[in-house]
């Protein structure tokens, strides 16, 4: 691509796109290996999401980003990692035959835990987003109650 900033690589994103297309094709054609592939892809996503959520600099580097990311980039990667890990829990749950509503509850529980983590490190969200930590409390309660209602 012309004009791509230094330190950015699209190889990992292209690999993910190809893998996602193959997964979608296997599911849409109801291939014999679709469930196994879904589980494997969900495990890959979970590991990648967890890396981005807990170690954003390593996640950025693994996906071809800058060796010296800004604090805003690190925060955005943490949010992406939270969503990716939560979605992979949902995918694994569905692939293992869990009731879809329970699986949604597990997905929401991951989001609630991650937002609770942002609350514990309130300084980061206030500095990067300009959002007072007190605005997150209702979301933890809403997600926690929804997760508990659906998952248990």
PDB file of C-alpha atoms in Angstrom:
ATOM      1  CA  UNK A   1       0.000   0.000   0.000  1.00  0.00           C
ATOM      2  CA  UNK A   2       1.243   3.424  -0.847  1.00  0.00           C
ATOM      3  CA  UNK A   3       1.644   5.764   2.100  1.00  0.00           C
ATOM      4  CA  UNK A   4       1.512   3.180   4.909  1.00  0.00           C
ATOM      5  CA  UNK A   5       3.110   4.608   8.052  1.00  0.00           C
ATOM      6  CA  UNK A   6       6.405   3.126   9.230  1.00  0.00           C
ATOM      7  CA  UNK A   7       5.993   0.287  11.699  1.00  0.00           C
ATOM      8  CA  UNK A   8       2.606  -0.884  10.372  1.00  0.00           C
ATOM      9  CA  UNK A   9       2.241  -4.290   8.771  1.00  0.00           C
ATOM     10  CA  UNK A  10      -0.927  -5.736   7.326  1.00  0.00           C
ATOM     11  CA  UNK A  11       0.322  -9.333   7.100  1.00  0.00           C
ATOM     12  CA  UNK A  12      -1.333 -10.383  10.371  1.00  0.00           C
ATOM     13  CA  UNK A  13      -4.592  -8.700   9.416  1.00  0.00           C
ATOM     14  CA  UNK A  14      -4.596 -10.400   6.007  1.00  0.00           C
ATOM     15  CA  UNK A  15      -3.900 -13.764   7.667  1.00  0.00           C
ATOM     16  CA  UNK A  16      -6.823 -13.174  10.047  1.00  0.00           C
ATOM     17  CA  UNK A  17      -9.067 -12.226   7.120  1.00  0.00           C
ATOM     18  CA  UNK A  18      -8.164 -15.392   5.217  1.00  0.00           C
ATOM     19  CA  UNK A  19      -8.729 -17.534   8.327  1.00  0.00           C
ATOM     20  CA  UNK A  20     -12.081 -15.848   8.984  1.00  0.00           C
ATOM     21  CA  UNK A  21     -13.204 -16.383   5.389  1.00  0.00           C
ATOM     22  CA  UNK A  22     -12.269 -20.067   5.606  1.00  0.00           C
ATOM     23  CA  UNK A  23     -14.144 -20.419   8.900  1.00  0.00           C
ATOM     24  CA  UNK A  24     -17.243 -18.705   7.477  1.00  0.00           C
ATOM     25  CA  UNK A  25     -17.137 -20.919   4.402  1.00  0.00           C
ATOM     26  CA  UNK A  26     -16.897 -24.061   6.531  1.00  0.00           C
ATOM     27  CA  UNK A  27     -19.861 -22.974   8.650  1.00  0.00           C
ATOM     28  CA  UNK A  28     -22.034 -21.868   5.743  1.00  0.00           C
ATOM     29  CA  UNK A  29     -21.411 -25.103   3.819  1.00  0.00           C
ATOM     30  CA  UNK A  30     -21.873 -27.172   7.004  1.00  0.00           C
ATOM     31  CA  UNK A  31     -18.540 -28.899   6.502  1.00  0.00           C
ATOM     32  CA  UNK A  32     -17.752 -31.880   8.736  1.00  0.00           C
ATOM     33  CA  UNK A  33     -14.839 -30.030  10.314  1.00  0.00           C
ATOM     34  CA  UNK A  34     -16.721 -26.746  10.949  1.00  0.00           C
ATOM     35  CA  UNK A  35     -17.222 -27.279  14.688  1.00  0.00           C
ATOM     36  CA  UNK A  36     -13.599 -28.280  15.258  1.00  0.00           C
ATOM     37  CA  UNK A  37     -12.409 -25.322  13.195  1.00  0.00           C
ATOM     38  CA  UNK A  38     -14.679 -22.974  15.167  1.00  0.00           C
ATOM     39  CA  UNK A  39     -13.206 -24.223  18.437  1.00  0.00           C
ATOM     40  CA  UNK A  40      -9.639 -23.846  17.170  1.00  0.00           C
ATOM     41  CA  UNK A  41     -10.331 -20.356  15.848  1.00  0.00           C
ATOM     42  CA  UNK A  42     -12.002 -19.362  19.127  1.00  0.00           C
ATOM     43  CA  UNK A  43      -8.948 -20.522  21.098  1.00  0.00           C
ATOM     44  CA  UNK A  44      -6.700 -18.496  18.776  1.00  0.00           C
ATOM     45  CA  UNK A  45      -8.952 -15.454  19.229  1.00  0.00           C
ATOM     46  CA  UNK A  46      -9.042 -15.907  22.999  1.00  0.00           C
ATOM     47  CA  UNK A  47      -5.252 -16.045  23.235  1.00  0.00           C
ATOM     48  CA  UNK A  48      -4.896 -13.033  20.962  1.00  0.00           C
ATOM     49  CA  UNK A  49      -7.589 -11.084  22.827  1.00  0.00           C
ATOM     50  CA  UNK A  50      -6.107 -11.901  26.203  1.00  0.00           C
ATOM     51  CA  UNK A  51      -2.687 -10.797  25.014  1.00  0.00           C
ATOM     52  CA  UNK A  52      -4.097  -7.486  23.767  1.00  0.00           C
ATOM     53  CA  UNK A  53      -6.095  -6.912  26.976  1.00  0.00           C
ATOM     54  CA  UNK A  54      -3.337  -7.787  29.440  1.00  0.00           C
ATOM     55  CA  UNK A  55      -0.211  -6.838  27.460  1.00  0.00           C
ATOM     56  CA  UNK A  56      -1.275  -4.282  24.844  1.00  0.00           C
ATOM     57  CA  UNK A  57       2.264  -3.430  23.715  1.00  0.00           C
ATOM     58  CA  UNK A  58       2.976  -7.090  22.950  1.00  0.00           C
ATOM     59  CA  UNK A  59      -0.390  -7.388  21.203  1.00  0.00           C
ATOM     60  CA  UNK A  60       0.308  -4.351  19.041  1.00  0.00           C
ATOM     61  CA  UNK A  61       3.708  -5.715  18.097  1.00  0.00           C
ATOM     62  CA  UNK A  62       2.312  -9.194  17.346  1.00  0.00           C
ATOM     63  CA  UNK A  63      -0.219  -7.689  14.935  1.00  0.00           C
ATOM     64  CA  UNK A  64       2.429  -5.654  13.129  1.00  0.00           C
ATOM     65  CA  UNK A  65       2.033  -2.340  14.900  1.00  0.00           C
ATOM     66  CA  UNK A  66       4.548   0.198  16.106  1.00  0.00           C
ATOM     67  CA  UNK A  67       7.290  -0.692  18.570  1.00  0.00           C
ATOM     68  CA  UNK A  68       6.459   2.501  20.459  1.00  0.00           C
ATOM     69  CA  UNK A  69       2.646   2.822  20.550  1.00  0.00           C
ATOM     70  CA  UNK A  70       0.942   5.842  22.072  1.00  0.00           C
ATOM     71  CA  UNK A  71      -1.026   5.448  25.284  1.00  0.00           C
ATOM     72  CA  UNK A  72      -4.242   5.999  23.298  1.00  0.00           C
ATOM     73  CA  UNK A  73      -3.290   3.115  20.976  1.00  0.00           C
ATOM     74  CA  UNK A  74      -2.620   0.871  23.966  1.00  0.00           C
ATOM     75  CA  UNK A  75      -6.003   1.739  25.473  1.00  0.00           C
ATOM     76  CA  UNK A  76      -7.815   1.003  22.187  1.00  0.00           C
ATOM     77  CA  UNK A  77      -6.014  -2.337  21.886  1.00  0.00           C
ATOM     78  CA  UNK A  78      -7.095  -3.222  25.436  1.00  0.00           C
ATOM     79  CA  UNK A  79     -10.722  -2.590  24.489  1.00  0.00           C
ATOM     80  CA  UNK A  80     -10.319  -4.640  21.304  1.00  0.00           C
ATOM     81  CA  UNK A  81      -8.742  -7.451  23.327  1.00  0.00           C
ATOM     82  CA  UNK A  82     -11.621  -7.400  25.802  1.00  0.00           C
ATOM     83  CA  UNK A  83     -14.145  -7.762  22.996  1.00  0.00           C
ATOM     84  CA  UNK A  84     -12.161 -10.433  21.198  1.00  0.00           C
ATOM     85  CA  UNK A  85     -11.698 -12.574  24.319  1.00  0.00           C
ATOM     86  CA  UNK A  86     -15.374 -12.244  25.278  1.00  0.00           C
ATOM     87  CA  UNK A  87     -16.526 -13.153  21.777  1.00  0.00           C
ATOM     88  CA  UNK A  88     -14.271 -16.206  21.739  1.00  0.00           C
ATOM     89  CA  UNK A  89     -15.866 -17.423  24.983  1.00  0.00           C
ATOM     90  CA  UNK A  90     -19.244 -17.121  23.263  1.00  0.00           C
ATOM     91  CA  UNK A  91     -17.979 -19.022  20.200  1.00  0.00           C
ATOM     92  CA  UNK A  92     -16.497 -21.817  22.314  1.00  0.00           C
ATOM     93  CA  UNK A  93     -19.677 -22.076  24.338  1.00  0.00           C
ATOM     94  CA  UNK A  94     -21.876 -22.392  21.252  1.00  0.00           C
ATOM     95  CA  UNK A  95     -19.463 -24.846  19.602  1.00  0.00           C
ATOM     96  CA  UNK A  96     -19.563 -27.012  22.735  1.00  0.00           C
ATOM     97  CA  UNK A  97     -23.368 -27.146  22.753  1.00  0.00           C
ATOM     98  CA  UNK A  98     -24.090 -24.647  25.525  1.00  0.00           C
ATOM     99  CA  UNK A  99     -27.555 -23.083  25.411  1.00  0.00           C
ATOM    100  CA  UNK A 100     -27.299 -19.833  23.379  1.00  0.00           C
ATOM    101  CA  UNK A 101     -28.705 -17.663  26.197  1.00  0.00           C
ATOM    102  CA  UNK A 102     -26.186 -19.079  28.660  1.00  0.00           C
ATOM    103  CA  UNK A 103     -23.439 -18.443  26.122  1.00  0.00           C
ATOM    104  CA  UNK A 104     -24.525 -14.802  25.857  1.00  0.00           C
ATOM    105  CA  UNK A 105     -24.326 -14.610  29.650  1.00  0.00           C
ATOM    106  CA  UNK A 106     -20.746 -15.897  29.561  1.00  0.00           C
ATOM    107  CA  UNK A 107     -19.953 -13.313  26.885  1.00  0.00           C
ATOM    108  CA  UNK A 108     -21.394 -10.495  29.009  1.00  0.00           C
ATOM    109  CA  UNK A 109     -19.507 -11.704  32.085  1.00  0.00           C
ATOM    110  CA  UNK A 110     -16.228 -11.190  30.235  1.00  0.00           C
ATOM    111  CA  UNK A 111     -17.226  -7.635  29.398  1.00  0.00           C
ATOM    112  CA  UNK A 112     -18.221  -6.911  32.990  1.00  0.00           C
ATOM    113  CA  UNK A 113     -14.902  -8.232  34.282  1.00  0.00           C
ATOM    114  CA  UNK A 114     -12.969  -6.141  31.807  1.00  0.00           C
ATOM    115  CA  UNK A 115     -14.858  -2.947  32.652  1.00  0.00           C
ATOM    116  CA  UNK A 116     -14.235  -3.702  36.323  1.00  0.00           C
ATOM    117  CA  UNK A 117     -10.536  -3.837  35.417  1.00  0.00           C
ATOM    118  CA  UNK A 118     -10.783  -0.397  33.831  1.00  0.00           C
ATOM    119  CA  UNK A 119     -12.448   0.869  37.012  1.00  0.00           C
ATOM    120  CA  UNK A 120      -9.593  -0.475  39.119  1.00  0.00           C
ATOM    121  CA  UNK A 121      -7.186   1.423  36.877  1.00  0.00           C
ATOM    122  CA  UNK A 122      -9.368   4.523  36.717  1.00  0.00           C
ATOM    123  CA  UNK A 123      -6.521   6.852  35.897  1.00  0.00           C
ATOM    124  CA  UNK A 124      -6.082   5.353  32.428  1.00  0.00           C
ATOM    125  CA  UNK A 125      -9.689   5.707  31.297  1.00  0.00           C
ATOM    126  CA  UNK A 126      -9.961   9.232  32.649  1.00  0.00           C
ATOM    127  CA  UNK A 127      -6.762  10.305  30.873  1.00  0.00           C
ATOM    128  CA  UNK A 128      -7.258   8.508  27.550  1.00  0.00           C
ATOM    129  CA  UNK A 129     -11.000   8.854  27.057  1.00  0.00           C
ATOM    130  CA  UNK A 130     -11.847  11.700  29.400  1.00  0.00           C
ATOM    131  CA  UNK A 131     -14.511   9.549  31.018  1.00  0.00           C
ATOM    132  CA  UNK A 132     -14.939   9.731  34.781  1.00  0.00           C
ATOM    133  CA  UNK A 133     -14.679   6.280  36.351  1.00  0.00           C
ATOM    134  CA  UNK A 134     -18.025   6.843  38.066  1.00  0.00           C
ATOM    135  CA  UNK A 135     -19.711   6.549  34.639  1.00  0.00           C
ATOM    136  CA  UNK A 136     -18.542   2.914  34.423  1.00  0.00           C
ATOM    137  CA  UNK A 137     -20.226   1.709  37.615  1.00  0.00           C
ATOM    138  CA  UNK A 138     -23.716   1.409  36.092  1.00  0.00           C
ATOM    139  CA  UNK A 139     -22.302  -0.571  33.163  1.00  0.00           C
ATOM    140  CA  UNK A 140     -20.621  -3.095  35.438  1.00  0.00           C
ATOM    141  CA  UNK A 141     -23.892  -3.544  37.298  1.00  0.00           C
ATOM    142  CA  UNK A 142     -25.959  -3.827  34.093  1.00  0.00           C
ATOM    143  CA  UNK A 143     -23.566  -6.308  32.496  1.00  0.00           C
ATOM    144  CA  UNK A 144     -23.134  -8.236  35.735  1.00  0.00           C
ATOM    145  CA  UNK A 145     -26.868  -8.590  36.315  1.00  0.00           C
ATOM    146  CA  UNK A 146     -27.482  -9.548  32.670  1.00  0.00           C
ATOM    147  CA  UNK A 147     -24.626 -12.051  32.756  1.00  0.00           C
ATOM    148  CA  UNK A 148     -25.827 -13.605  36.018  1.00  0.00           C
ATOM    149  CA  UNK A 149     -29.408 -13.772  34.765  1.00  0.00           C
ATOM    150  CA  UNK A 150     -28.478 -15.493  31.518  1.00  0.00           C
ATOM    151  CA  UNK A 151     -25.507 -17.607  32.564  1.00  0.00           C
ATOM    152  CA  UNK A 152     -26.893 -19.140  35.747  1.00  0.00           C
TER     153      UNK A 152
END
